[in-house]
mmCIF file of C-alpha atoms in Angstrom:
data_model
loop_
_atom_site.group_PDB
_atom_site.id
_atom_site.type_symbol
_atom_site.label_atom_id
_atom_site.label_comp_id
_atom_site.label_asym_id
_atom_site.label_seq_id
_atom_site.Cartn_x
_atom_site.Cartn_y
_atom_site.Cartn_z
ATOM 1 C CA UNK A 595 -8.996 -10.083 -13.852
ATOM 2 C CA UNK A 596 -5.762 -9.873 -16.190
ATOM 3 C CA UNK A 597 -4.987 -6.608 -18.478
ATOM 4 C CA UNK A 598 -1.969 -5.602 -20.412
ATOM 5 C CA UNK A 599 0.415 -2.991 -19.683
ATOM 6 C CA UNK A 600 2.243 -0.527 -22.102
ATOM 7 C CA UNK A 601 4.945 -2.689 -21.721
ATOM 8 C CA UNK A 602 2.707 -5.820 -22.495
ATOM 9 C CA UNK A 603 3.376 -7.463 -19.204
ATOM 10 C CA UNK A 604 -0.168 -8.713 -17.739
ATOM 11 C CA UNK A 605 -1.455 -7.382 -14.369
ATOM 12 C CA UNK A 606 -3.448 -9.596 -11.998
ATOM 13 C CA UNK A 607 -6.293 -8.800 -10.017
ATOM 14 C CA UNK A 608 -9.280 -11.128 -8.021
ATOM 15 C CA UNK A 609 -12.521 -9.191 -8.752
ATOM 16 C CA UNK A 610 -15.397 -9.997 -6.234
ATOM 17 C CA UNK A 611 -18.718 -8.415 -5.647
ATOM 18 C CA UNK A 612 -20.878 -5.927 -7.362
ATOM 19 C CA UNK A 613 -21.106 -1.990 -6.804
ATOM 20 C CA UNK A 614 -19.147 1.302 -6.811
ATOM 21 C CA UNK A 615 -15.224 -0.218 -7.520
ATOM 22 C CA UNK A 616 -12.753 -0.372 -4.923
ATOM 23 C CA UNK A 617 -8.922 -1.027 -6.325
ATOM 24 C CA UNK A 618 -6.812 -2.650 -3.369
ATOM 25 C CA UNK A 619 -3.223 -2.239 -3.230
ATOM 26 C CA UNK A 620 -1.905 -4.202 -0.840
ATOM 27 C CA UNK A 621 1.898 -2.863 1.299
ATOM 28 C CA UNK A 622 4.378 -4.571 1.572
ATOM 29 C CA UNK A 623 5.587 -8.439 1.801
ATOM 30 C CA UNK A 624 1.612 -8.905 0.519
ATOM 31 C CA UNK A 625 -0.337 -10.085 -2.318
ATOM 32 C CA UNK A 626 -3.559 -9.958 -3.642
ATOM 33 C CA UNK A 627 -5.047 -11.928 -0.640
ATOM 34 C CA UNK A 628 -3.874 -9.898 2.228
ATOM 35 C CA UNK A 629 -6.984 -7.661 1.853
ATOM 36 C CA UNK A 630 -9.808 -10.399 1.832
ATOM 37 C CA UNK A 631 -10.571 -10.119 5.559
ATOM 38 C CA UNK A 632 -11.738 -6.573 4.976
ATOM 39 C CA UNK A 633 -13.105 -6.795 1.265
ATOM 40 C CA UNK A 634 -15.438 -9.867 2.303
ATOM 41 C CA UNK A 635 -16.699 -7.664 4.469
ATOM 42 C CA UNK A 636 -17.699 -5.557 1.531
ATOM 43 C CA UNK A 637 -18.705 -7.578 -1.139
ATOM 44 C CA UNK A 638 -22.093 -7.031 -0.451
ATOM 45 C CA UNK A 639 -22.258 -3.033 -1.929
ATOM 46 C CA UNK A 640 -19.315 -2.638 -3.311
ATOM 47 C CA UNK A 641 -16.737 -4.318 -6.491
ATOM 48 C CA UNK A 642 -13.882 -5.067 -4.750
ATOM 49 C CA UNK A 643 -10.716 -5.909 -7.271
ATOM 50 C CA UNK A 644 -7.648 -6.729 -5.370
ATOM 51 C CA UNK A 645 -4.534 -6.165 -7.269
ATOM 52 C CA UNK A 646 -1.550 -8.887 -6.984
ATOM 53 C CA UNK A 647 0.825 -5.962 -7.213
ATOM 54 C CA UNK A 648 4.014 -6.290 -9.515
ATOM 55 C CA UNK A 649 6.739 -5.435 -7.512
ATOM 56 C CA UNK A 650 5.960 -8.692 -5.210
ATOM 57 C CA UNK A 651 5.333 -10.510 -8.275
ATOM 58 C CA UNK A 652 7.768 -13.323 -8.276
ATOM 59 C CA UNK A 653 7.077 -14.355 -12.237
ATOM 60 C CA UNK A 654 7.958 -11.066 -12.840
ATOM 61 C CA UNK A 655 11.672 -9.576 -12.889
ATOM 62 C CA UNK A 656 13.216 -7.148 -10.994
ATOM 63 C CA UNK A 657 13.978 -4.264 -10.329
ATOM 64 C CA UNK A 658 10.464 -2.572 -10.203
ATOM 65 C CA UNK A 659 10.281 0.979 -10.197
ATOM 66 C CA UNK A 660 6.841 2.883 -9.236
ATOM 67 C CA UNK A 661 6.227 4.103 -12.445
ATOM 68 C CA UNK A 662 6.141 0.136 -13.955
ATOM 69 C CA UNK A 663 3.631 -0.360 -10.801
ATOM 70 C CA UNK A 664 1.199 2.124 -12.164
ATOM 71 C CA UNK A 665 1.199 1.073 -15.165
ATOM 72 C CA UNK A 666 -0.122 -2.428 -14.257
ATOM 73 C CA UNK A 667 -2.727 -0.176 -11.516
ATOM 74 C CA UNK A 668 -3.883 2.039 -14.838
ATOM 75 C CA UNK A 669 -4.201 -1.425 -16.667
ATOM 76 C CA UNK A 670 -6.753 -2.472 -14.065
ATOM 77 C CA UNK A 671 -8.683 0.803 -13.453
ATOM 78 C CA UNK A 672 -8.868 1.021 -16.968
ATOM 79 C CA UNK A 673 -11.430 -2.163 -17.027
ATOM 80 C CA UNK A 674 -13.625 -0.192 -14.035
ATOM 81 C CA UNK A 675 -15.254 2.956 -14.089
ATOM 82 C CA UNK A 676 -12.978 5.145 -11.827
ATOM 83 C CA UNK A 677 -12.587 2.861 -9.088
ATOM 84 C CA UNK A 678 -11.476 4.371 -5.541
ATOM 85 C CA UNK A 679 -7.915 3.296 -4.631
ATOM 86 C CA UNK A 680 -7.533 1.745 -1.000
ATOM 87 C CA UNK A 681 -3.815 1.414 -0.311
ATOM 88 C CA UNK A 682 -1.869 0.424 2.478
ATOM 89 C CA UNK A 683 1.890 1.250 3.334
ATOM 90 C CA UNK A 684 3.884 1.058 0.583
ATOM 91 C CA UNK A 685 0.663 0.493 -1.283
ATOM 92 C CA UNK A 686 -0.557 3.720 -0.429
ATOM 93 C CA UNK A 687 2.401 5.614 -1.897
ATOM 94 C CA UNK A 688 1.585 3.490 -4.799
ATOM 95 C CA UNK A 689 -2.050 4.776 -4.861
ATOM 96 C CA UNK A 690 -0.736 8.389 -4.745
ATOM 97 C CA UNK A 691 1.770 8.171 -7.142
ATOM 98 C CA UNK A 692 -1.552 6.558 -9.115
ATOM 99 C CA UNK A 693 -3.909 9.087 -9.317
ATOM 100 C CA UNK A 694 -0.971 11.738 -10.207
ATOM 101 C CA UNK A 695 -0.100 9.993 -13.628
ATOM 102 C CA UNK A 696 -3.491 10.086 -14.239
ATOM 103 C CA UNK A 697 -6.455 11.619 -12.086
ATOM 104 C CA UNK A 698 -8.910 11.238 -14.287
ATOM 105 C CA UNK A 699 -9.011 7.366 -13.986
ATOM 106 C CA UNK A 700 -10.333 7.403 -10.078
ATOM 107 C CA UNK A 701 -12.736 8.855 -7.999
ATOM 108 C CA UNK A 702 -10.872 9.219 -4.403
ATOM 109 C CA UNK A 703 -8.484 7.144 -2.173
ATOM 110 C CA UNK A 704 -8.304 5.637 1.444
ATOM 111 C CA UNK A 705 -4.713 5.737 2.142
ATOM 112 C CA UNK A 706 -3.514 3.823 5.191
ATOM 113 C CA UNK A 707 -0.374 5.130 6.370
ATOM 114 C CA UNK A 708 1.391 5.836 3.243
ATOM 115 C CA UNK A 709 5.375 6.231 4.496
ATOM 116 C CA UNK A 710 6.051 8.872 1.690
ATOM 117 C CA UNK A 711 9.409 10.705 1.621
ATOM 118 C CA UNK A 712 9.357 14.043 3.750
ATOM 119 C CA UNK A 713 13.324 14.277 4.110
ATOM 120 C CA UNK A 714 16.287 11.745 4.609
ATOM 121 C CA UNK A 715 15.634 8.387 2.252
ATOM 122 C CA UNK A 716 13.003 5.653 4.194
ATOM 123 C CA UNK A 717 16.420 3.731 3.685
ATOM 124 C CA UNK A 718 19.745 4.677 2.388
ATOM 125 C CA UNK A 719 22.196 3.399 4.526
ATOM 126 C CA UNK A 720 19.692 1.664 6.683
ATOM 127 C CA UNK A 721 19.429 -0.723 4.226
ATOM 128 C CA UNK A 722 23.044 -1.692 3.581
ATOM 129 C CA UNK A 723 23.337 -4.219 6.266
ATOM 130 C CA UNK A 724 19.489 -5.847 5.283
ATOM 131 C CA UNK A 725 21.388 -5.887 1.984
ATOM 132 C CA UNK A 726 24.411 -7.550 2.988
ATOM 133 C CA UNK A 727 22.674 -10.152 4.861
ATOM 134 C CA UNK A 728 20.422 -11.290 1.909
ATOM 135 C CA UNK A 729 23.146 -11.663 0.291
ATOM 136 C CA UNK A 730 24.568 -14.077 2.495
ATOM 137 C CA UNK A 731 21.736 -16.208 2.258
ATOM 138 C CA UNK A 732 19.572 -14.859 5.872
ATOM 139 C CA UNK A 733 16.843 -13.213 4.609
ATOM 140 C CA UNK A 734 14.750 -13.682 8.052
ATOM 141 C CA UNK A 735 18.058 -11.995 9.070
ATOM 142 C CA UNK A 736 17.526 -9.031 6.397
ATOM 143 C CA UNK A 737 13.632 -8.114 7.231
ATOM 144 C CA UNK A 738 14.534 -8.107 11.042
ATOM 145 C CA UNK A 739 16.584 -5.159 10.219
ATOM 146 C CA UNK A 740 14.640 -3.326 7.629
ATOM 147 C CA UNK A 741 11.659 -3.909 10.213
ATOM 148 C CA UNK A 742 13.397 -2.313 12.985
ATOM 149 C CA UNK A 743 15.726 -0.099 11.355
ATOM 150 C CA UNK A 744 13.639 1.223 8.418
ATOM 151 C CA UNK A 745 10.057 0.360 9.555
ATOM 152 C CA UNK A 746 10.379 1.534 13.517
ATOM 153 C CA UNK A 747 9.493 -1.852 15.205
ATOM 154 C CA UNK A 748 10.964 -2.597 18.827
ATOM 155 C CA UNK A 749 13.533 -5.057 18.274
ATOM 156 C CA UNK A 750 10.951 -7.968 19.739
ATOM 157 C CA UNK A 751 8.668 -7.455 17.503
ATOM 158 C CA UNK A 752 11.460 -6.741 14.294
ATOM 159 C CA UNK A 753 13.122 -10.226 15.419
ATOM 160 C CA UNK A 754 9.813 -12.199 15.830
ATOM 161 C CA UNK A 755 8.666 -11.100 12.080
ATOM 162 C CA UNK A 756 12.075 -11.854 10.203
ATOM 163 C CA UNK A 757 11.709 -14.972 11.946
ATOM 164 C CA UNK A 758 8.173 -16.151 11.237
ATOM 165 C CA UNK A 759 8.779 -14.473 7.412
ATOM 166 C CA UNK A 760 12.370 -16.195 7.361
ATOM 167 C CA UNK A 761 10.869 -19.749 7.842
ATOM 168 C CA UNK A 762 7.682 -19.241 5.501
ATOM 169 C CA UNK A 763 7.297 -19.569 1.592
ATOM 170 C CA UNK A 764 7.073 -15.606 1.999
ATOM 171 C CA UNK A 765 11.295 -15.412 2.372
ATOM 172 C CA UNK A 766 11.311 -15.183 -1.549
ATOM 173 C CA UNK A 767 9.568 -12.031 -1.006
ATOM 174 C CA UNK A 768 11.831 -10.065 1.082
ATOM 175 C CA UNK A 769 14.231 -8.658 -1.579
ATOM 176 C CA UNK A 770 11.546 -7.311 -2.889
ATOM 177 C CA UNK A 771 10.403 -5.646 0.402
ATOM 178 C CA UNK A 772 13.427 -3.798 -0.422
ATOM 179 C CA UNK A 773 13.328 -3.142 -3.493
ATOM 180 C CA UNK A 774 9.811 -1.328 -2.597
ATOM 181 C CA UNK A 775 11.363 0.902 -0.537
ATOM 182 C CA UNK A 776 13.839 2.159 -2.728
ATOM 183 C CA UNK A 777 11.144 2.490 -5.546
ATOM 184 C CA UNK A 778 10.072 4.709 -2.525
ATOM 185 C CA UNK A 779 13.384 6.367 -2.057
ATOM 186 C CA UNK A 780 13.680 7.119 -5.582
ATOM 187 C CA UNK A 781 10.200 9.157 -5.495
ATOM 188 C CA UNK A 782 11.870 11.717 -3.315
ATOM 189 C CA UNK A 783 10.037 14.517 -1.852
ATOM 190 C CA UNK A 784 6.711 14.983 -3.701
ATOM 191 C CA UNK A 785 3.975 16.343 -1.462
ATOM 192 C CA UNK A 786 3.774 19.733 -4.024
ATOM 193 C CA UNK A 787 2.985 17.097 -6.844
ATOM 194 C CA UNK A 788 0.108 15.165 -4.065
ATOM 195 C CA UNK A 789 -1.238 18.771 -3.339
ATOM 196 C CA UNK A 790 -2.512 19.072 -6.832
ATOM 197 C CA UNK A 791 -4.434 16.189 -6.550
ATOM 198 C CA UNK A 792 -8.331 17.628 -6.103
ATOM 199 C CA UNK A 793 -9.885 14.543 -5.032
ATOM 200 C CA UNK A 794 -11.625 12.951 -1.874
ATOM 201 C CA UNK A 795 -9.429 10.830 0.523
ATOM 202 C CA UNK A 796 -9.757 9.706 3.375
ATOM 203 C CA UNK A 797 -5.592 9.164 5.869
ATOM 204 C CA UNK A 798 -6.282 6.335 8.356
ATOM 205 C CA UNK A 799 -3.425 5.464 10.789
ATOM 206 C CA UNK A 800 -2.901 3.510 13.980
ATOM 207 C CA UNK A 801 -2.549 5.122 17.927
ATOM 208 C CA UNK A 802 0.091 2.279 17.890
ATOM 209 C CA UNK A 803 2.175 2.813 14.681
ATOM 210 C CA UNK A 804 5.954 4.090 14.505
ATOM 211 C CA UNK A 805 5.419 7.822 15.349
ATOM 212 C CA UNK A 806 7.131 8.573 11.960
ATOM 213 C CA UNK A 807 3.859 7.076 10.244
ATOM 214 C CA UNK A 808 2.323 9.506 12.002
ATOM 215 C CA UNK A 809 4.012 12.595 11.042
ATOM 216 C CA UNK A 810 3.889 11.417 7.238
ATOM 217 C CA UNK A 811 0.577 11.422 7.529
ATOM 218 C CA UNK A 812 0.423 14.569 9.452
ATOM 219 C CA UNK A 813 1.779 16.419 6.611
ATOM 220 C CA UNK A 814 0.249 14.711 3.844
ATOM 221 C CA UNK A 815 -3.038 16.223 5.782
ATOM 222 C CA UNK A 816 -1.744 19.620 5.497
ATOM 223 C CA UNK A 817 -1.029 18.761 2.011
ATOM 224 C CA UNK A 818 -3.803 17.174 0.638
ATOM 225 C CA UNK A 819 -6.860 19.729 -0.546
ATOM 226 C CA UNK A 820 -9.893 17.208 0.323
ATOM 227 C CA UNK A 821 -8.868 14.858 3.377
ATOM 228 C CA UNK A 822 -10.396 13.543 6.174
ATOM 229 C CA UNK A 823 -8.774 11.798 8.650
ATOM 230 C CA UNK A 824 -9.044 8.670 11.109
ATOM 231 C CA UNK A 825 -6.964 7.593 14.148
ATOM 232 C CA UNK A 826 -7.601 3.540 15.044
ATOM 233 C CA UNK A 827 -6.835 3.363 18.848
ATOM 234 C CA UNK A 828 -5.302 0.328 19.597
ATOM 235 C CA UNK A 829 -3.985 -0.643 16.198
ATOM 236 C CA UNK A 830 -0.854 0.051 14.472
ATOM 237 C CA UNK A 831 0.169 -0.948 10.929
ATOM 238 C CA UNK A 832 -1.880 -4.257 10.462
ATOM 239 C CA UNK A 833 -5.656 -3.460 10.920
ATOM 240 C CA UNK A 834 -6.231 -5.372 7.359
ATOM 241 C CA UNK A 835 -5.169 -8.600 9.815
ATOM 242 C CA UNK A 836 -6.458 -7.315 13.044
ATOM 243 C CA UNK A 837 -9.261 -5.087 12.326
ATOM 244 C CA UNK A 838 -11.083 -5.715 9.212
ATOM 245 C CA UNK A 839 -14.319 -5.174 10.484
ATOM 246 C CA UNK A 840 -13.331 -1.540 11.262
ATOM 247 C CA UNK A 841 -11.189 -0.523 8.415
ATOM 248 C CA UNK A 842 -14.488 -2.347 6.221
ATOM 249 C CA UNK A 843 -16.795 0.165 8.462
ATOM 250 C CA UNK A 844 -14.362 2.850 7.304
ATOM 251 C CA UNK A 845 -13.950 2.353 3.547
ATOM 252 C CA UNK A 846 -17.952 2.031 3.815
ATOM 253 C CA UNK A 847 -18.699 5.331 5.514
ATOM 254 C CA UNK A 848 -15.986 7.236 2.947
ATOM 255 C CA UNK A 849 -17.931 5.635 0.079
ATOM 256 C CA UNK A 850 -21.585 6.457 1.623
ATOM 257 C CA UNK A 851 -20.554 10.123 3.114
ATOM 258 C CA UNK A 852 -18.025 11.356 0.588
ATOM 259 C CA UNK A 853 -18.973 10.021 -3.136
ATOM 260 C CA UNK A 854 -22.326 9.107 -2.476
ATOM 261 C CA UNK A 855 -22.402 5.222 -2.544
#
């Protein structure tokens, strides 16, 4: 699926299946095919278009600020008929910031651990050193430390995925892993502008994310006027990878229990 933007640059989307619409935003370092483990799961009942979002598009320029990102999401949900947003990390802030420029164009969300802005940046300084070594040329070097400095991974796991990212046709992607997060930074603090939203969502986060997740989420809850929420034990922040026959059960059971489908 392709549609134009206000700004006439062309979002991309795979649409599959047939059913109530589901718009996937995929988090960070992703693109429109790190979903398909739990949307082929779904294809069955439900439309599932998964958005190639434009901040990790690398035909596209940079700098990409979250308001140019929902422009290309309202160019897609403006070919459905008020599809329910499913976004995860960065994704998920994405999805928020979404339905506030327009409500009207969805009919709920399933946010996965959205890190949204409570306080102190995601980043600021954090970032200065994954800065500095991109721009010497390391950027295996420069997602190690966003992962364990900005993320909250142990310094194992931080070192084994700038690594494995650092050595893959994905390395071209990590400037913009940064960039997303200070698209993120710029939001600021904006749970009074979330607590208008008057929609159904559904907050699912892992028994074995970064406990900061977990207290985003916490007072998104508080925030939020029509939540439910869902603790995976035994997952953290990559369910889509490790548990898409859950997070599918999940999506399902919002759909069936809260809009009907």
């Amino acid at each position: 699926m392709r549609a134009t933007a206000i700004d006439t640059t062309v979002a991309e989307a795979v649409d599959e299946g047939l059913g109530a619409p589901l718009l996937v935003l995929h988090g960070g370092m992703g693109d429109s095919a790190s979903w398909t483990p739990v949307t082929n799961l779904l294809l069955d009942r439900f439309r599932a278009v998964r958005l190639h979002r434009r901040q990790y598009r690398l035909d596209l320029p940079r700098p990409v600020t979250m308001a140019d990102e929902v422009d290309h999401v309202a160019a897609i949900a403006a070919e459905l008929d008020r599809p329910v947003l499913v976004g995860h990390s960065s994704g998920a802030v994405l999805a928020l910031e979404a339905m506030v420029a327009d409500p009207t164009c969805y009919s709920g969300a399933v946010l996965y651990e959205p890190p949204v802005v409570l306080g102190d940046p995601l980043g600021g300084d954090l970032l200065i050193p994954a800065r500095a070594a991109l721009a010497a040329g390391k950027p295996g070097k420069a997602l190690t430390i966003f992962l364990r400095d900005v993320v909250g991974l142990s310094s194992a796991a931080a070192a084994a995925g700038g690594f494995v990212v650092g050595h893959s046709r994905y390395r071209d992607r990590v400037v913009r892993q940064l960039d997303d997060n200070d698209a993120i930074d710029a939001l600021g603090y904006r749970l009074g502008e979330y607590a208008q939203l008057d929609l159904p969502m559904l907050l699912i986060g892992g028994d074995r994310s970064p406990r900061h997740l977990a207290d985003r989420l916490d007072a998104l809850e508080q925030a939020l006027p029509r939540t439910r929420r869902l603790l995976m034990h035994g997952q953290g922040h990559s369910a889509e990878r490790q548990a898409p026959d859950r997070l599918a059960i999940a999506i399902e059971t919002f759909m069936r229990e809260e809009l009907g489908h």
